[in-house]
CSV table of C-alpha atoms and ligand atoms in Angstrom, one decimal:
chain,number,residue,atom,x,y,z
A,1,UNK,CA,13.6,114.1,111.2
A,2,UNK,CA,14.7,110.8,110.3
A,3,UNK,CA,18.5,110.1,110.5
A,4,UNK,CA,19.9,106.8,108.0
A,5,UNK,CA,23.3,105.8,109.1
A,6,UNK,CA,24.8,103.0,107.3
A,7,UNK,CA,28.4,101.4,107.1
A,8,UNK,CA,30.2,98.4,107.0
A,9,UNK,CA,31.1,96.4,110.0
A,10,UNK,CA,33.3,98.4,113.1
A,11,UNK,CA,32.9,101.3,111.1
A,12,UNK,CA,31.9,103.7,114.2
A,13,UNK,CA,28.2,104.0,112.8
A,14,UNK,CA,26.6,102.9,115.7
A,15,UNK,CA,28.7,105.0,117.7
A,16,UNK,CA,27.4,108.1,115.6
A,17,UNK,CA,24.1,106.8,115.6
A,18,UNK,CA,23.7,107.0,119.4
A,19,UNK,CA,25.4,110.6,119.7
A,20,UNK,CA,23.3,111.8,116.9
A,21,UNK,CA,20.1,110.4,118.6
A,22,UNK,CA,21.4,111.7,122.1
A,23,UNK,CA,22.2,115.0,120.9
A,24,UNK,CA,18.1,115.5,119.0
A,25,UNK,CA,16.8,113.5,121.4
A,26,UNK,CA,15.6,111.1,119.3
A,27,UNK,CA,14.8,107.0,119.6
A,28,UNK,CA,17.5,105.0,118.3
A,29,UNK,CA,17.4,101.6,116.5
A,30,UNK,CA,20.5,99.8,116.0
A,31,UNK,CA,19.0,97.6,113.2
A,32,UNK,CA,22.1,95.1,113.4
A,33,UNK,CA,20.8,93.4,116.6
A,34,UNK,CA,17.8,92.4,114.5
A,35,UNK,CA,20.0,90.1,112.5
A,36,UNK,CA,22.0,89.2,115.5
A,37,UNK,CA,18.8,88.4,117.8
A,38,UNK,CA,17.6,86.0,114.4
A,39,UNK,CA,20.9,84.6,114.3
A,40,UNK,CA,21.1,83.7,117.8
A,41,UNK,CA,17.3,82.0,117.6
A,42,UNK,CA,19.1,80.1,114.8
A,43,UNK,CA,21.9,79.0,116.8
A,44,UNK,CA,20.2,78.2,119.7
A,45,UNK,CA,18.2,76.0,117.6
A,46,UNK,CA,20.8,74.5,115.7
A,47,UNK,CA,19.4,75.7,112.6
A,48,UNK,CA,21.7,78.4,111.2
A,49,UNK,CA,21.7,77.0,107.7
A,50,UNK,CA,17.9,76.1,107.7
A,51,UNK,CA,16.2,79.2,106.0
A,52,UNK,CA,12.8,78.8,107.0
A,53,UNK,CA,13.9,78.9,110.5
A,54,UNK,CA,15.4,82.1,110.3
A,55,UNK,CA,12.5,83.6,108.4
A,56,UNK,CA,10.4,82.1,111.1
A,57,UNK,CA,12.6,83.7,113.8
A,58,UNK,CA,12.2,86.8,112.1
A,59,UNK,CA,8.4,86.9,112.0
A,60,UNK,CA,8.1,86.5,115.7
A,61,UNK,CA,11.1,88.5,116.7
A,62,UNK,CA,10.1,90.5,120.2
A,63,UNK,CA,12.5,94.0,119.2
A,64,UNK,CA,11.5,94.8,122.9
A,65,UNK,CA,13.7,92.1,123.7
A,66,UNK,CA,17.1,92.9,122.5
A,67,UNK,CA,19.8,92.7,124.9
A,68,UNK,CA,22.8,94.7,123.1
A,69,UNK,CA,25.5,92.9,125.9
A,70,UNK,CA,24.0,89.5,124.8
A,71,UNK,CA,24.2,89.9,120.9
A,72,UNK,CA,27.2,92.0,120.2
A,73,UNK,CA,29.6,88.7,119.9
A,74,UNK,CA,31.6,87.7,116.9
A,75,UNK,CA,30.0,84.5,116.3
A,76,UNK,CA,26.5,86.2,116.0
A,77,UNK,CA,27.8,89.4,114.0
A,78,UNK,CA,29.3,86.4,111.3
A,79,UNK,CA,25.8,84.5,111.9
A,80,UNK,CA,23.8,87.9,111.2
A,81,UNK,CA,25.4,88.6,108.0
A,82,UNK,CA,24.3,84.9,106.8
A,83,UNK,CA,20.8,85.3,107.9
A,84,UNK,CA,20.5,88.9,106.4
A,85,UNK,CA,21.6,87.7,102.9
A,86,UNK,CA,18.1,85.6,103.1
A,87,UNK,CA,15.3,87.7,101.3
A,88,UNK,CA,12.4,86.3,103.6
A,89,UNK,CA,14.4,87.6,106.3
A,90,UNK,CA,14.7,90.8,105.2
A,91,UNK,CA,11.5,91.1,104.3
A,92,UNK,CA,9.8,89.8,107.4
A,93,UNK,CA,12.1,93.0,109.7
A,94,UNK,CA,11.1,95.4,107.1
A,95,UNK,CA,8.0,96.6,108.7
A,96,UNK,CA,9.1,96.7,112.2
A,97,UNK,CA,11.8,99.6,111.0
A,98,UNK,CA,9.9,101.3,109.1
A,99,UNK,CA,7.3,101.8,112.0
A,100,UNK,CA,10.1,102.8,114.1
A,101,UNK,CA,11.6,104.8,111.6
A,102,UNK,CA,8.1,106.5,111.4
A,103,UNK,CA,7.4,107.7,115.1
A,104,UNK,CA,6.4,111.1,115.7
A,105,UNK,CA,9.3,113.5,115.7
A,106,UNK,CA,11.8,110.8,113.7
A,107,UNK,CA,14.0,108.2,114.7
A,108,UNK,CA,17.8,107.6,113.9
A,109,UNK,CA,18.5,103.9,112.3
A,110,UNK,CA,21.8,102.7,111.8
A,111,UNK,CA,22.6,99.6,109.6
A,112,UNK,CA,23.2,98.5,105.4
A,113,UNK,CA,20.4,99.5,104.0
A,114,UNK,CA,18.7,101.9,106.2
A,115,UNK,CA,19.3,105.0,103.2
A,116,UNK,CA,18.7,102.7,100.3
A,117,UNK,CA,15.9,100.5,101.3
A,118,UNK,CA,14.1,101.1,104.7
A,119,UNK,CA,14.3,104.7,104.8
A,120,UNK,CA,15.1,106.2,100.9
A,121,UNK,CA,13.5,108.9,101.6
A,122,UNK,CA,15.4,110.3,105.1
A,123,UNK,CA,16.4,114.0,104.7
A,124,UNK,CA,19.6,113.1,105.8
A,125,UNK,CA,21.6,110.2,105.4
A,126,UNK,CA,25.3,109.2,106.1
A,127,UNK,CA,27.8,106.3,104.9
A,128,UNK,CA,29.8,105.7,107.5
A,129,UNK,CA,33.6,104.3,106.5
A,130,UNK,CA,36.9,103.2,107.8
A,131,UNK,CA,40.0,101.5,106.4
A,132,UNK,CA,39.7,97.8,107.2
A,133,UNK,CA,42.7,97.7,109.4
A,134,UNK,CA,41.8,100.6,111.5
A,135,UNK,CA,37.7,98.8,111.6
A,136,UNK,CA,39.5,95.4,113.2
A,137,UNK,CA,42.0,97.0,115.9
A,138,UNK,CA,38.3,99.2,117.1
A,139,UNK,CA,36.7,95.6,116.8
A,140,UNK,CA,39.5,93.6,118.5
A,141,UNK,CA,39.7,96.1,121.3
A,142,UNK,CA,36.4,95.9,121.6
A,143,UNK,CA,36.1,92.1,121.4
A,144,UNK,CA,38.5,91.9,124.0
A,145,UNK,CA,37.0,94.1,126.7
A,146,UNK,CA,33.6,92.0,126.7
A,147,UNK,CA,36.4,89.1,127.1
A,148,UNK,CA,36.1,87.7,124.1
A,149,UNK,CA,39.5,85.4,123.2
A,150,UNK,CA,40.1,86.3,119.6
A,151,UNK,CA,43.2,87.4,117.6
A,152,UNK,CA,43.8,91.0,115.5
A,153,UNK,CA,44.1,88.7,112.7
A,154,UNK,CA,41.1,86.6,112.8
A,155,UNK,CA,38.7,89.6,113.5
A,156,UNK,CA,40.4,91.7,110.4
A,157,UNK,CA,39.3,88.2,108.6
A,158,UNK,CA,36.1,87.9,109.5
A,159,UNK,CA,35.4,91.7,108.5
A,160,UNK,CA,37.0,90.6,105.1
A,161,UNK,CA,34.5,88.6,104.9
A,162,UNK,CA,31.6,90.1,106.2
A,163,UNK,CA,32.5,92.9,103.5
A,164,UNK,CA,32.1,90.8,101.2
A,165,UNK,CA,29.3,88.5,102.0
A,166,UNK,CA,27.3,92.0,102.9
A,167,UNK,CA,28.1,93.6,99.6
A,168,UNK,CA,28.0,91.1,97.4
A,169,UNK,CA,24.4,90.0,98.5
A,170,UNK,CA,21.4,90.3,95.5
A,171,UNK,CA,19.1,91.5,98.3
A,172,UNK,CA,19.5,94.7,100.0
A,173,UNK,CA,23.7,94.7,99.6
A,174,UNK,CA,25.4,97.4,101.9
A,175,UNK,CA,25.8,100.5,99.4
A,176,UNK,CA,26.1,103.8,99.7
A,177,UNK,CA,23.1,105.8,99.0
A,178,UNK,CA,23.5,108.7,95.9
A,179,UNK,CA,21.9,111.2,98.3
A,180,UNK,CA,24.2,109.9,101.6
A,181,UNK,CA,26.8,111.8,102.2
A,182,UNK,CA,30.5,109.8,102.9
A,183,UNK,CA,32.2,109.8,106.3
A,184,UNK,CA,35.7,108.2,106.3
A,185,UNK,CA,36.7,107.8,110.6
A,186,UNK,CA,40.1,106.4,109.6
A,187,UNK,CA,41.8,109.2,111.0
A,188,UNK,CA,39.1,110.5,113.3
A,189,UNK,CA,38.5,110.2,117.0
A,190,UNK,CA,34.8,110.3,118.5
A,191,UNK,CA,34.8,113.7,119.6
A,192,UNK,CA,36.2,114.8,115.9
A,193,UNK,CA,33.8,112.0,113.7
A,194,UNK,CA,30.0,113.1,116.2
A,195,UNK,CA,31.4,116.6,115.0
A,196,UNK,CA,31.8,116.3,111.3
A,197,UNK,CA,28.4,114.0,111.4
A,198,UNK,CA,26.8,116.7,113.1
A,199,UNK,CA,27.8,119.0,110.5
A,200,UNK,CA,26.6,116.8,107.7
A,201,UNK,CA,23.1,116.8,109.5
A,202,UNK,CA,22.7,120.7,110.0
A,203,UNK,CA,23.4,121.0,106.2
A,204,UNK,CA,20.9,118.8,105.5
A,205,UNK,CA,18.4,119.9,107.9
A,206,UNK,CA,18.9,123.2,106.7
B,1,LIG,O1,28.4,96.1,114.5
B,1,LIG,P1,28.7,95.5,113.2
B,1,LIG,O2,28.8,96.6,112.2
B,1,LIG,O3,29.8,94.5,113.2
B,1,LIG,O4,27.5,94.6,112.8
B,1,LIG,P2,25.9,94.9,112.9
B,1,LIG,O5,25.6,96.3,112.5
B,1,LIG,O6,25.4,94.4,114.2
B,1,LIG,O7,25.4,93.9,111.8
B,1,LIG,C1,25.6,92.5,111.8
B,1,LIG,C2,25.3,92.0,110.4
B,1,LIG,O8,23.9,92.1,110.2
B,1,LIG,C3,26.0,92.7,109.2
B,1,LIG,O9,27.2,92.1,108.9
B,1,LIG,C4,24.9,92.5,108.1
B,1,LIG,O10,25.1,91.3,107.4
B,1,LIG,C5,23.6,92.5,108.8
B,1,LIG,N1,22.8,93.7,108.7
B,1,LIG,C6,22.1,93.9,107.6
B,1,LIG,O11,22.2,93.1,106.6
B,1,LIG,N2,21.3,95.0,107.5
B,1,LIG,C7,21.2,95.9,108.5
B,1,LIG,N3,20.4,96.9,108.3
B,1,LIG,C8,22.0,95.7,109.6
B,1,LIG,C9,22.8,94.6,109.7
């Protein structure tokens, strides 16, 4: 059974995604930390705008080196959504999720594009949404408890823009799949959103 969970940015889908994969016990790929471990090869490098270095960082990309704590910052959630709007990029992480996506038993994948391009054909698939505000007060809060020195207001910007840039992209823009089905967390706690995305599941798996 393979799960595809996308969403824009603080919009509680990785949250979803690790419930739903505790709950089947199934392996779990947060496909966002592929972005953010090739933006942070970039920066490191100090070759963020230089295309062929990210594409070359995403060739050799080690996924069994992904430390979540390290990559979860803003500045490498901004620099992911510049690297992911590079075709060669895309293409070069394309068969590492679709291998995962294709263990044994299935896999849950959370991300943009996970319904529409890695995985079309997942039985079920959800889109994951929020009100902007309510997506940067859960990103500020969360900002600040890894002690990150930001402001409400910059981090409901950069979402702004990292709506934008993410669906505004020719290659693989964030978009809701026909076949997903639409989960708004505005108003939702965890408890309350794992329970409606459960239900969306069953259904499907039905
Ligand atoms: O946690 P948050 O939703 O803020 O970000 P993320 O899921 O870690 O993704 C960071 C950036 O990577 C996004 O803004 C996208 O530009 C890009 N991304 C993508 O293009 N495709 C994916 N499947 C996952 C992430």
């Amino acid at each position: 059974m393979v799960i595809a969970i996308d969403g824009p940015a603080a919009s509680g889908k990785g949250t979803l995604a690790r419930r739903l994969a505790a709950h089947y016990g199934l392996p779990h790929l947060d496909t966002g930390l592929l972005y953010r471990a090739v933006a942070a090869r970039c920066i490191a490098l100090g070759r963020l705008a230089d295309e062929a270095a990210s594409e070359q960082a995403a060739q050799t990309l080690d996924v069994s080196d992904l430390d979540p704590e390290a990559l979860r910052t803003a500045e490498l959630g901004e620099g992911a959504s510049v690297v992911a709007a590079r075709p060669g990029v895309r293409a070069a992480l394309l068969d590492l999720q679709r291998r995962f996506a294709g263990q044994t038993g299935g896999a849950v994948l959370d991300g943009r594009d996970i319904g529409t391009v890695i995985c079309p054909d997942a039985p079920a698939k959800l889109f994951v949404t929020a009100r902007p505000d309510v997506r940067a007060d859960r990103r500020f809060r969360e900002l600040l408890g890894r002690g990150e020195d930001v402001s409400y207001d910059a981090v409901l910007a950069d979402i702004l823009k990292r709506d934008e840039r993410d669906s505004g992209r020719s290659s693989a823009p964030l978009l809701k799949a026909d076949d997903a089905v639409l989960l708004d967390t505005s108003d939702l706690g965890i408890a309350a959103a794992f329970a409606a995305a459960l239900a969306i599941v069953e259904a499907r798996r039905g």
